[in-house]
Short mmCIF file of N, CA and C in Angstrom, two decimals:
data_model
loop_
_atom_site.label_atom_id
_atom_site.label_comp_id
_atom_site.label_asym_id
_atom_site.label_seq_id
_atom_site.Cartn_x
_atom_site.Cartn_y
_atom_site.Cartn_z
N MET A 1 -26.49 11.40 -0.04
CA MET A 1 -25.16 11.99 -0.12
C MET A 1 -25.00 13.09 0.93
N ILE A 2 -26.04 13.87 1.16
CA ILE A 2 -25.99 14.93 2.16
C ILE A 2 -25.82 14.32 3.55
N LYS A 3 -26.52 13.23 3.81
CA LYS A 3 -26.43 12.55 5.10
C LYS A 3 -24.99 12.07 5.35
N LEU A 4 -24.37 11.50 4.32
CA LEU A 4 -22.99 11.05 4.44
C LEU A 4 -22.05 12.23 4.68
N TYR A 5 -22.28 13.32 3.97
CA TYR A 5 -21.45 14.51 4.14
C TYR A 5 -21.58 15.06 5.56
N LEU A 6 -22.79 15.10 6.09
CA LEU A 6 -23.00 15.61 7.45
C LEU A 6 -22.30 14.72 8.48
N LYS A 7 -22.40 13.41 8.31
CA LYS A 7 -21.68 12.50 9.21
C LYS A 7 -20.19 12.78 9.18
N LEU A 8 -19.66 12.92 7.98
CA LEU A 8 -18.23 13.18 7.81
C LEU A 8 -17.84 14.51 8.43
N PHE A 9 -18.67 15.52 8.23
CA PHE A 9 -18.39 16.85 8.80
C PHE A 9 -18.41 16.79 10.32
N ILE A 10 -19.40 16.12 10.88
CA ILE A 10 -19.49 16.02 12.34
C ILE A 10 -18.30 15.27 12.91
N ILE A 11 -17.90 14.20 12.25
CA ILE A 11 -16.77 13.40 12.75
C ILE A 11 -15.45 14.13 12.59
N SER A 12 -15.28 14.86 11.50
CA SER A 12 -13.99 15.53 11.29
C SER A 12 -13.98 16.98 11.81
N GLY A 13 -15.10 17.67 11.78
CA GLY A 13 -15.14 19.08 12.15
C GLY A 13 -15.28 19.35 13.63
N PHE A 14 -16.24 18.72 14.26
CA PHE A 14 -16.49 19.03 15.67
C PHE A 14 -15.35 18.66 16.61
N PRO A 15 -14.77 17.47 16.49
CA PRO A 15 -13.65 17.18 17.39
C PRO A 15 -12.47 18.14 17.20
N PHE A 16 -12.18 18.46 15.95
CA PHE A 16 -11.08 19.39 15.69
C PHE A 16 -11.41 20.78 16.24
N ALA A 17 -12.66 21.21 16.08
CA ALA A 17 -13.07 22.52 16.60
C ALA A 17 -12.96 22.54 18.12
N LEU A 18 -13.36 21.47 18.77
CA LEU A 18 -13.27 21.38 20.22
C LEU A 18 -11.81 21.44 20.69
N ILE A 19 -10.96 20.68 20.03
CA ILE A 19 -9.54 20.67 20.40
C ILE A 19 -8.89 22.03 20.17
N THR A 20 -9.18 22.66 19.01
CA THR A 20 -8.58 23.98 18.75
C THR A 20 -9.14 25.02 19.71
N GLY A 21 -10.41 24.92 20.04
CA GLY A 21 -10.99 25.84 21.00
C GLY A 21 -10.32 25.72 22.36
N ILE A 22 -10.05 24.51 22.80
CA ILE A 22 -9.37 24.28 24.09
C ILE A 22 -7.94 24.79 24.05
N ILE A 23 -7.24 24.48 22.95
CA ILE A 23 -5.85 24.92 22.82
C ILE A 23 -5.75 26.45 22.84
N PHE A 24 -6.62 27.12 22.10
CA PHE A 24 -6.59 28.57 22.03
C PHE A 24 -7.07 29.23 23.34
N SER A 25 -7.82 28.49 24.16
CA SER A 25 -8.33 29.08 25.40
C SER A 25 -7.21 29.33 26.42
N TYR A 26 -6.08 28.67 26.27
CA TYR A 26 -4.97 28.86 27.20
C TYR A 26 -4.14 30.10 26.90
N LYS A 27 -4.47 30.74 25.81
CA LYS A 27 -3.75 31.98 25.48
C LYS A 27 -4.46 33.16 26.12
N ASP A 28 -4.16 34.35 25.69
CA ASP A 28 -4.62 35.60 26.32
C ASP A 28 -6.09 35.64 26.71
N GLY A 29 -6.94 36.16 25.89
CA GLY A 29 -8.36 36.30 26.23
C GLY A 29 -9.09 34.99 25.98
N VAL A 30 -9.59 34.39 27.02
CA VAL A 30 -10.18 33.07 26.93
C VAL A 30 -11.37 33.02 25.97
N LEU A 31 -12.34 33.90 26.14
CA LEU A 31 -13.56 33.85 25.32
C LEU A 31 -13.26 34.08 23.84
N ASN A 32 -12.48 35.11 23.52
CA ASN A 32 -12.16 35.39 22.12
C ASN A 32 -11.39 34.24 21.49
N ASN A 33 -10.45 33.68 22.21
CA ASN A 33 -9.65 32.60 21.65
C ASN A 33 -10.44 31.30 21.50
N VAL A 34 -11.37 31.03 22.41
CA VAL A 34 -12.22 29.86 22.27
C VAL A 34 -13.10 30.01 21.02
N ILE A 35 -13.66 31.19 20.84
CA ILE A 35 -14.48 31.44 19.65
C ILE A 35 -13.64 31.32 18.39
N PHE A 36 -12.45 31.94 18.39
CA PHE A 36 -11.57 31.86 17.22
C PHE A 36 -11.16 30.41 16.95
N GLY A 37 -10.79 29.68 17.98
CA GLY A 37 -10.38 28.29 17.83
C GLY A 37 -11.51 27.42 17.31
N THR A 38 -12.71 27.64 17.83
CA THR A 38 -13.87 26.85 17.40
C THR A 38 -14.21 27.14 15.94
N ILE A 39 -14.21 28.41 15.57
CA ILE A 39 -14.52 28.77 14.17
C ILE A 39 -13.46 28.21 13.23
N SER A 40 -12.19 28.33 13.59
CA SER A 40 -11.14 27.80 12.71
C SER A 40 -11.23 26.28 12.62
N GLY A 41 -11.59 25.63 13.72
CA GLY A 41 -11.78 24.17 13.70
C GLY A 41 -12.93 23.75 12.81
N LEU A 42 -14.04 24.49 12.88
CA LEU A 42 -15.18 24.18 12.02
C LEU A 42 -14.85 24.42 10.54
N LEU A 43 -14.10 25.49 10.27
CA LEU A 43 -13.69 25.74 8.88
C LEU A 43 -12.78 24.62 8.37
N PHE A 44 -11.88 24.15 9.24
CA PHE A 44 -11.03 23.03 8.85
C PHE A 44 -11.88 21.78 8.57
N GLY A 45 -12.85 21.51 9.46
CA GLY A 45 -13.72 20.35 9.27
C GLY A 45 -14.52 20.44 7.99
N LEU A 46 -15.00 21.63 7.69
CA LEU A 46 -15.75 21.86 6.46
C LEU A 46 -14.86 21.60 5.24
N THR A 47 -13.65 22.12 5.28
CA THR A 47 -12.70 21.91 4.18
C THR A 47 -12.32 20.45 4.03
N ALA A 48 -11.98 19.81 5.15
CA ALA A 48 -11.56 18.40 5.11
C ALA A 48 -12.68 17.50 4.61
N SER A 49 -13.89 17.68 5.14
CA SER A 49 -15.00 16.83 4.72
C SER A 49 -15.37 17.09 3.26
N SER A 50 -15.28 18.33 2.80
CA SER A 50 -15.55 18.63 1.39
C SER A 50 -14.53 17.95 0.48
N LEU A 51 -13.28 18.02 0.85
CA LEU A 51 -12.22 17.38 0.06
C LEU A 51 -12.40 15.87 0.03
N LEU A 52 -12.68 15.27 1.18
CA LEU A 52 -12.87 13.82 1.23
C LEU A 52 -14.08 13.38 0.42
N MET A 53 -15.18 14.13 0.48
CA MET A 53 -16.37 13.79 -0.32
C MET A 53 -16.08 13.92 -1.81
N PHE A 54 -15.35 14.96 -2.19
CA PHE A 54 -14.97 15.13 -3.60
C PHE A 54 -14.16 13.94 -4.08
N LEU A 55 -13.18 13.53 -3.28
CA LEU A 55 -12.35 12.36 -3.64
C LEU A 55 -13.19 11.09 -3.71
N HIS A 56 -14.08 10.91 -2.75
CA HIS A 56 -14.93 9.71 -2.73
C HIS A 56 -15.80 9.64 -3.98
N ILE A 57 -16.44 10.75 -4.32
CA ILE A 57 -17.30 10.77 -5.50
C ILE A 57 -16.49 10.56 -6.78
N SER A 58 -15.36 11.26 -6.90
CA SER A 58 -14.53 11.14 -8.11
C SER A 58 -13.98 9.73 -8.30
N LEU A 59 -13.43 9.17 -7.24
CA LEU A 59 -12.85 7.84 -7.34
C LEU A 59 -13.91 6.76 -7.48
N SER A 60 -15.10 6.97 -6.93
CA SER A 60 -16.19 6.01 -7.11
C SER A 60 -16.64 6.00 -8.57
N ARG A 61 -16.66 7.16 -9.20
CA ARG A 61 -17.03 7.22 -10.62
C ARG A 61 -16.01 6.51 -11.50
N LYS A 62 -14.74 6.59 -11.12
CA LYS A 62 -13.68 5.95 -11.90
C LYS A 62 -13.52 4.47 -11.59
N ALA A 63 -14.10 4.00 -10.49
CA ALA A 63 -13.93 2.62 -10.05
C ALA A 63 -14.54 1.62 -11.03
N VAL A 64 -15.62 2.02 -11.67
CA VAL A 64 -16.33 1.13 -12.58
C VAL A 64 -16.48 1.84 -13.92
N PRO A 65 -15.87 1.30 -14.96
CA PRO A 65 -15.83 1.99 -16.25
C PRO A 65 -17.18 2.35 -16.86
N GLU A 66 -18.17 1.47 -16.78
CA GLU A 66 -19.40 1.73 -17.51
C GLU A 66 -20.64 1.89 -16.65
N LYS A 67 -20.50 1.93 -15.36
CA LYS A 67 -21.67 2.05 -14.49
C LYS A 67 -22.09 3.51 -14.40
N LYS A 68 -23.29 3.78 -14.79
CA LYS A 68 -23.79 5.16 -14.81
C LYS A 68 -24.48 5.53 -13.50
N ASP A 69 -25.32 4.65 -13.00
CA ASP A 69 -26.08 4.95 -11.78
C ASP A 69 -25.49 4.14 -10.61
N TYR A 70 -24.50 4.70 -9.98
CA TYR A 70 -23.84 4.01 -8.88
C TYR A 70 -24.29 4.57 -7.55
N ASP A 71 -24.08 3.77 -6.55
CA ASP A 71 -24.44 4.15 -5.19
C ASP A 71 -23.15 4.51 -4.46
N LEU A 72 -23.16 5.57 -3.69
CA LEU A 72 -21.96 5.99 -2.97
C LEU A 72 -21.77 5.25 -1.64
N ALA A 73 -22.67 4.35 -1.31
CA ALA A 73 -22.55 3.61 -0.06
C ALA A 73 -21.31 2.72 -0.08
N VAL A 74 -20.81 2.42 1.10
CA VAL A 74 -19.63 1.56 1.18
C VAL A 74 -20.01 0.08 1.11
N HIS A 75 -21.26 -0.26 1.43
CA HIS A 75 -21.72 -1.64 1.30
C HIS A 75 -22.41 -1.78 -0.06
N GLN A 76 -21.78 -2.52 -0.94
CA GLN A 76 -22.29 -2.67 -2.30
C GLN A 76 -22.86 -4.06 -2.52
N LYS A 77 -23.96 -4.12 -3.27
CA LYS A 77 -24.62 -5.40 -3.57
C LYS A 77 -25.04 -5.41 -5.04
N ASP A 78 -25.04 -6.60 -5.60
CA ASP A 78 -25.55 -6.78 -6.95
C ASP A 78 -25.84 -8.27 -7.13
N HIS A 79 -26.43 -8.63 -8.24
CA HIS A 79 -26.69 -10.04 -8.52
C HIS A 79 -26.52 -10.27 -10.02
N VAL A 80 -26.35 -11.51 -10.35
CA VAL A 80 -26.19 -11.87 -11.75
C VAL A 80 -26.81 -13.26 -11.98
N LYS A 81 -27.45 -13.40 -13.12
CA LYS A 81 -28.05 -14.68 -13.51
C LYS A 81 -27.04 -15.38 -14.42
N VAL A 82 -26.54 -16.53 -13.97
CA VAL A 82 -25.51 -17.25 -14.71
C VAL A 82 -26.14 -18.50 -15.34
N PRO A 83 -26.01 -18.65 -16.66
CA PRO A 83 -26.62 -19.81 -17.33
C PRO A 83 -25.75 -21.07 -17.23
N LEU A 84 -25.45 -21.44 -16.01
CA LEU A 84 -24.65 -22.65 -15.75
C LEU A 84 -25.23 -23.37 -14.55
N PRO A 85 -24.97 -24.67 -14.43
CA PRO A 85 -25.42 -25.40 -13.24
C PRO A 85 -24.74 -24.87 -11.98
N LEU A 86 -25.32 -25.17 -10.84
CA LEU A 86 -24.84 -24.67 -9.56
C LEU A 86 -23.37 -25.00 -9.32
N ASN A 87 -22.97 -26.25 -9.53
CA ASN A 87 -21.57 -26.63 -9.23
C ASN A 87 -20.57 -25.91 -10.13
N GLU A 88 -20.90 -25.71 -11.40
CA GLU A 88 -20.00 -24.98 -12.30
C GLU A 88 -19.94 -23.49 -11.94
N THR A 89 -21.08 -22.95 -11.56
CA THR A 89 -21.13 -21.55 -11.15
C THR A 89 -20.34 -21.34 -9.87
N PHE A 90 -20.41 -22.31 -8.95
CA PHE A 90 -19.66 -22.23 -7.70
C PHE A 90 -18.16 -22.16 -7.97
N ILE A 91 -17.68 -23.00 -8.86
CA ILE A 91 -16.25 -22.99 -9.23
C ILE A 91 -15.88 -21.66 -9.89
N LEU A 92 -16.75 -21.16 -10.75
CA LEU A 92 -16.52 -19.87 -11.40
C LEU A 92 -16.47 -18.73 -10.38
N CYS A 93 -17.32 -18.81 -9.37
CA CYS A 93 -17.31 -17.78 -8.31
C CYS A 93 -15.99 -17.81 -7.53
N LEU A 94 -15.50 -18.99 -7.24
CA LEU A 94 -14.20 -19.11 -6.55
C LEU A 94 -13.09 -18.50 -7.39
N GLU A 95 -13.13 -18.76 -8.68
CA GLU A 95 -12.12 -18.21 -9.60
C GLU A 95 -12.24 -16.69 -9.69
N SER A 96 -13.47 -16.17 -9.63
CA SER A 96 -13.68 -14.73 -9.77
C SER A 96 -13.03 -13.93 -8.65
N LEU A 97 -12.87 -14.55 -7.50
CA LEU A 97 -12.26 -13.85 -6.36
C LEU A 97 -10.78 -13.56 -6.59
N HIS A 98 -10.17 -14.26 -7.54
CA HIS A 98 -8.76 -13.99 -7.86
C HIS A 98 -8.58 -12.65 -8.60
N THR A 99 -9.69 -12.04 -9.03
CA THR A 99 -9.59 -10.74 -9.69
C THR A 99 -9.44 -9.60 -8.68
N ILE A 100 -9.68 -9.90 -7.40
CA ILE A 100 -9.57 -8.92 -6.34
C ILE A 100 -8.20 -9.04 -5.70
N ASN A 101 -7.47 -7.93 -5.60
CA ASN A 101 -6.13 -7.95 -5.00
C ASN A 101 -6.16 -8.42 -3.55
N LYS A 102 -5.21 -9.23 -3.18
CA LYS A 102 -5.03 -9.71 -1.81
C LYS A 102 -6.29 -10.36 -1.24
N CYS A 103 -7.04 -11.07 -2.08
CA CYS A 103 -8.28 -11.68 -1.65
C CYS A 103 -8.03 -13.14 -1.25
N LYS A 104 -8.52 -13.51 -0.07
CA LYS A 104 -8.37 -14.87 0.43
C LYS A 104 -9.75 -15.42 0.79
N ILE A 105 -10.00 -16.63 0.36
CA ILE A 105 -11.27 -17.28 0.67
C ILE A 105 -11.24 -17.75 2.12
N GLU A 106 -12.23 -17.35 2.89
CA GLU A 106 -12.29 -17.72 4.31
C GLU A 106 -13.22 -18.89 4.55
N ALA A 107 -14.31 -18.99 3.80
CA ALA A 107 -15.25 -20.10 3.96
C ALA A 107 -15.95 -20.37 2.64
N GLN A 108 -16.21 -21.64 2.40
CA GLN A 108 -16.93 -22.01 1.19
C GLN A 108 -17.71 -23.30 1.45
N THR A 109 -18.94 -23.31 0.98
CA THR A 109 -19.75 -24.51 1.11
C THR A 109 -20.70 -24.60 -0.08
N LEU A 110 -20.48 -25.61 -0.89
CA LEU A 110 -21.32 -25.83 -2.07
C LEU A 110 -22.74 -26.21 -1.65
N PHE A 111 -22.86 -26.99 -0.59
CA PHE A 111 -24.17 -27.44 -0.12
C PHE A 111 -25.08 -26.26 0.19
N GLN A 112 -24.55 -25.24 0.88
CA GLN A 112 -25.34 -24.05 1.20
C GLN A 112 -25.24 -22.98 0.12
N GLY A 113 -24.30 -23.14 -0.81
CA GLY A 113 -24.12 -22.17 -1.88
C GLY A 113 -23.58 -20.85 -1.39
N LYS A 114 -22.61 -20.90 -0.46
CA LYS A 114 -22.06 -19.67 0.10
C LYS A 114 -20.54 -19.66 0.02
N ILE A 115 -20.03 -18.47 -0.28
CA ILE A 115 -18.58 -18.25 -0.28
C ILE A 115 -18.33 -16.92 0.44
N THR A 116 -17.39 -16.94 1.36
CA THR A 116 -17.00 -15.72 2.05
C THR A 116 -15.51 -15.53 1.86
N ALA A 117 -15.12 -14.31 1.51
CA ALA A 117 -13.70 -14.00 1.30
C ALA A 117 -13.38 -12.67 1.93
N ARG A 118 -12.10 -12.46 2.10
CA ARG A 118 -11.64 -11.19 2.66
C ARG A 118 -10.54 -10.62 1.78
N ALA A 119 -10.75 -9.38 1.34
CA ALA A 119 -9.72 -8.67 0.58
C ALA A 119 -8.83 -7.95 1.58
N GLY A 120 -7.56 -7.87 1.28
CA GLY A 120 -6.61 -7.30 2.22
C GLY A 120 -6.64 -5.79 2.32
N LEU A 121 -5.86 -5.31 3.25
CA LEU A 121 -5.70 -3.90 3.53
C LEU A 121 -5.19 -3.15 2.30
N ASN A 122 -5.73 -1.97 2.06
CA ASN A 122 -5.24 -1.10 0.99
C ASN A 122 -5.45 0.34 1.44
N TRP A 123 -5.06 1.30 0.64
CA TRP A 123 -5.15 2.70 1.08
C TRP A 123 -6.60 3.20 1.16
N LYS A 124 -7.54 2.45 0.58
CA LYS A 124 -8.93 2.88 0.59
C LYS A 124 -9.72 2.34 1.78
N THR A 125 -9.41 1.12 2.20
CA THR A 125 -10.13 0.51 3.33
C THR A 125 -9.17 -0.34 4.15
N TRP A 126 -9.67 -0.81 5.29
CA TRP A 126 -8.92 -1.72 6.16
C TRP A 126 -9.15 -3.16 5.73
N GLY A 127 -9.57 -3.34 4.51
CA GLY A 127 -9.90 -4.66 3.99
C GLY A 127 -11.40 -4.74 3.76
N ASP A 128 -11.81 -5.74 3.00
CA ASP A 128 -13.21 -5.88 2.63
C ASP A 128 -13.68 -7.30 2.87
N ILE A 129 -14.95 -7.44 3.19
CA ILE A 129 -15.59 -8.75 3.32
C ILE A 129 -16.46 -8.93 2.08
N ILE A 130 -16.19 -9.99 1.35
CA ILE A 130 -16.94 -10.27 0.12
C ILE A 130 -17.74 -11.55 0.34
N SER A 131 -19.03 -11.50 0.05
CA SER A 131 -19.91 -12.66 0.20
C SER A 131 -20.58 -12.96 -1.12
N LEU A 132 -20.58 -14.23 -1.47
CA LEU A 132 -21.28 -14.69 -2.66
C LEU A 132 -22.28 -15.75 -2.21
N LYS A 133 -23.53 -15.57 -2.60
CA LYS A 133 -24.57 -16.55 -2.29
C LYS A 133 -25.16 -17.03 -3.60
N LEU A 134 -25.18 -18.33 -3.77
CA LEU A 134 -25.68 -18.93 -5.01
C LEU A 134 -27.03 -19.58 -4.76
N LYS A 135 -27.93 -19.40 -5.72
CA LYS A 135 -29.25 -19.99 -5.63
C LYS A 135 -29.57 -20.68 -6.95
N LYS A 136 -29.81 -21.97 -6.86
CA LYS A 136 -30.13 -22.76 -8.05
C LYS A 136 -31.55 -22.42 -8.51
N ILE A 137 -31.66 -21.99 -9.76
CA ILE A 137 -32.98 -21.69 -10.33
C ILE A 137 -33.54 -22.95 -11.00
N ASN A 138 -32.72 -23.57 -11.83
CA ASN A 138 -33.05 -24.87 -12.42
C ASN A 138 -31.72 -25.58 -12.71
N ASN A 139 -31.73 -26.66 -13.43
CA ASN A 139 -30.50 -27.42 -13.67
C ASN A 139 -29.46 -26.66 -14.47
N ASP A 140 -29.87 -25.63 -15.21
CA ASP A 140 -28.95 -24.91 -16.07
C ASP A 140 -28.78 -23.44 -15.72
N THR A 141 -29.37 -22.97 -14.64
CA THR A 141 -29.32 -21.54 -14.30
C THR A 141 -29.12 -21.35 -12.80
N THR A 142 -28.25 -20.41 -12.46
CA THR A 142 -27.96 -20.10 -11.06
C THR A 142 -27.92 -18.59 -10.88
N TYR A 143 -28.55 -18.11 -9.81
CA TYR A 143 -28.41 -16.71 -9.43
C TYR A 143 -27.24 -16.59 -8.47
N VAL A 144 -26.44 -15.53 -8.64
CA VAL A 144 -25.35 -15.26 -7.72
C VAL A 144 -25.59 -13.86 -7.14
N TYR A 145 -25.69 -13.80 -5.82
CA TYR A 145 -25.84 -12.54 -5.10
C TYR A 145 -24.47 -12.15 -4.57
N ILE A 146 -24.00 -10.98 -4.94
CA ILE A 146 -22.66 -10.51 -4.60
C ILE A 146 -22.77 -9.36 -3.62
N SER A 147 -21.98 -9.42 -2.57
CA SER A 147 -21.97 -8.36 -1.57
C SER A 147 -20.53 -8.07 -1.18
N SER A 148 -20.20 -6.79 -1.06
CA SER A 148 -18.86 -6.39 -0.63
C SER A 148 -19.01 -5.18 0.29
N ARG A 149 -18.35 -5.27 1.44
CA ARG A 149 -18.40 -4.18 2.42
C ARG A 149 -17.05 -4.07 3.10
N PRO A 150 -16.75 -2.91 3.66
CA PRO A 150 -15.49 -2.77 4.40
C PRO A 150 -15.46 -3.67 5.63
N TYR A 151 -14.28 -4.15 5.97
CA TYR A 151 -14.11 -4.97 7.16
C TYR A 151 -14.49 -4.18 8.42
N ALA A 152 -14.04 -2.94 8.47
CA ALA A 152 -14.40 -2.07 9.60
C ALA A 152 -15.78 -1.48 9.33
N ARG A 153 -16.75 -1.84 10.13
CA ARG A 153 -18.13 -1.40 9.90
C ARG A 153 -18.32 0.10 10.09
N THR A 154 -17.37 0.75 10.72
CA THR A 154 -17.47 2.20 10.95
C THR A 154 -16.96 3.01 9.75
N THR A 155 -16.51 2.34 8.71
CA THR A 155 -15.99 3.03 7.53
C THR A 155 -17.09 3.86 6.88
N LEU A 156 -16.80 5.14 6.64
CA LEU A 156 -17.76 6.03 5.99
C LEU A 156 -17.49 6.16 4.49
N LEU A 157 -16.20 6.15 4.11
CA LEU A 157 -15.82 6.33 2.71
C LEU A 157 -14.88 5.21 2.29
N ASP A 158 -15.10 4.66 1.10
CA ASP A 158 -14.19 3.63 0.59
C ASP A 158 -13.65 3.98 -0.80
N PHE A 159 -13.97 5.17 -1.28
CA PHE A 159 -13.48 5.68 -2.56
C PHE A 159 -13.75 4.71 -3.71
N GLY A 160 -14.89 4.01 -3.64
CA GLY A 160 -15.32 3.13 -4.72
C GLY A 160 -14.75 1.73 -4.67
N LYS A 161 -14.04 1.36 -3.63
CA LYS A 161 -13.38 0.05 -3.57
C LYS A 161 -14.38 -1.10 -3.59
N ASN A 162 -15.44 -1.05 -2.80
CA ASN A 162 -16.40 -2.14 -2.77
C ASN A 162 -17.26 -2.19 -4.02
N LEU A 163 -17.53 -1.04 -4.59
CA LEU A 163 -18.20 -0.99 -5.88
C LEU A 163 -17.36 -1.70 -6.93
N GLN A 164 -16.07 -1.45 -6.90
CA GLN A 164 -15.15 -2.09 -7.84
C GLN A 164 -15.07 -3.61 -7.60
N ASN A 165 -15.07 -4.03 -6.35
CA ASN A 165 -15.04 -5.47 -6.04
C ASN A 165 -16.24 -6.18 -6.67
N VAL A 166 -17.43 -5.64 -6.44
CA VAL A 166 -18.65 -6.24 -6.96
C VAL A 166 -18.63 -6.24 -8.48
N TRP A 167 -18.21 -5.14 -9.08
CA TRP A 167 -18.18 -5.04 -10.53
C TRP A 167 -17.21 -6.07 -11.13
N LYS A 168 -16.03 -6.21 -10.55
CA LYS A 168 -15.04 -7.17 -11.07
C LYS A 168 -15.58 -8.60 -11.03
N ILE A 169 -16.21 -8.96 -9.93
CA ILE A 169 -16.76 -10.32 -9.81
C ILE A 169 -17.88 -10.53 -10.81
N LYS A 170 -18.76 -9.57 -10.92
CA LYS A 170 -19.89 -9.68 -11.86
C LYS A 170 -19.38 -9.78 -13.30
N GLU A 171 -18.43 -8.94 -13.67
CA GLU A 171 -17.87 -8.98 -15.02
C GLU A 171 -17.19 -10.32 -15.31
N TYR A 172 -16.49 -10.85 -14.33
CA TYR A 172 -15.82 -12.14 -14.49
C TYR A 172 -16.86 -13.23 -14.73
N LEU A 173 -17.90 -13.25 -13.91
CA LEU A 173 -18.94 -14.28 -14.06
C LEU A 173 -19.63 -14.17 -15.41
N LEU A 174 -19.98 -12.95 -15.81
CA LEU A 174 -20.66 -12.77 -17.09
C LEU A 174 -19.75 -13.13 -18.25
N GLY A 175 -18.49 -12.71 -18.18
CA GLY A 175 -17.55 -13.00 -19.26
C GLY A 175 -17.23 -14.48 -19.41
N HIS A 176 -17.07 -15.17 -18.29
CA HIS A 176 -16.70 -16.58 -18.36
C HIS A 176 -17.89 -17.52 -18.51
N ALA A 177 -19.09 -16.98 -18.33
CA ALA A 177 -20.28 -17.79 -18.56
C ALA A 177 -20.77 -17.62 -20.01
N GLY A 178 -20.10 -16.73 -20.74
CA GLY A 178 -20.42 -16.54 -22.15
C GLY A 178 -21.59 -15.60 -22.42
N ILE A 179 -21.90 -14.71 -21.48
CA ILE A 179 -22.97 -13.74 -21.70
C ILE A 179 -22.43 -12.34 -21.45
N ASP A 180 -23.14 -11.34 -21.96
CA ASP A 180 -22.62 -9.97 -21.85
C ASP A 180 -23.56 -9.02 -21.11
N GLY A 181 -24.48 -9.48 -20.35
CA GLY A 181 -25.38 -8.61 -19.59
C GLY A 181 -26.29 -9.42 -18.70
N ASN A 182 -27.23 -8.74 -18.03
CA ASN A 182 -28.15 -9.45 -17.11
C ASN A 182 -29.05 -10.39 -17.84
#
């Protein structure tokens, strides 16, 4: 979490401090105004990054009703053991993607057991890439590996959106397969 906060501070604080330092340098005393501009820019960056981290943590906690130990990363992964044959689980996985707003299936192949979808733009991210990989354990059991990440790989904060995507898919699979846990 500290590493993420530092990245956010560097990205939001330093450029703003540099710009304010340059802007203030054109006024009266160059050195004093550069120092004042730089300090005010760093304070702004500190405030902005603190506020964004607070929102990210708060909204990530609210994204999933019962998850206690969540990860703040924007790339979320989980898996679920589904007590159904591969072909039935594949159909269930396709149906589960309808629980995600503006989600469109981009590729699907039962032979390889892979589904790729893209969730549309929202206020939290520029869209998400959702991947489902199915692995046949035996004739009656299939593992489903769920992955959700922001479309823009440079995204630092998603305010729990990808965590919510993974949780919705997992809950759908568990609920429609007739089981209530791993």
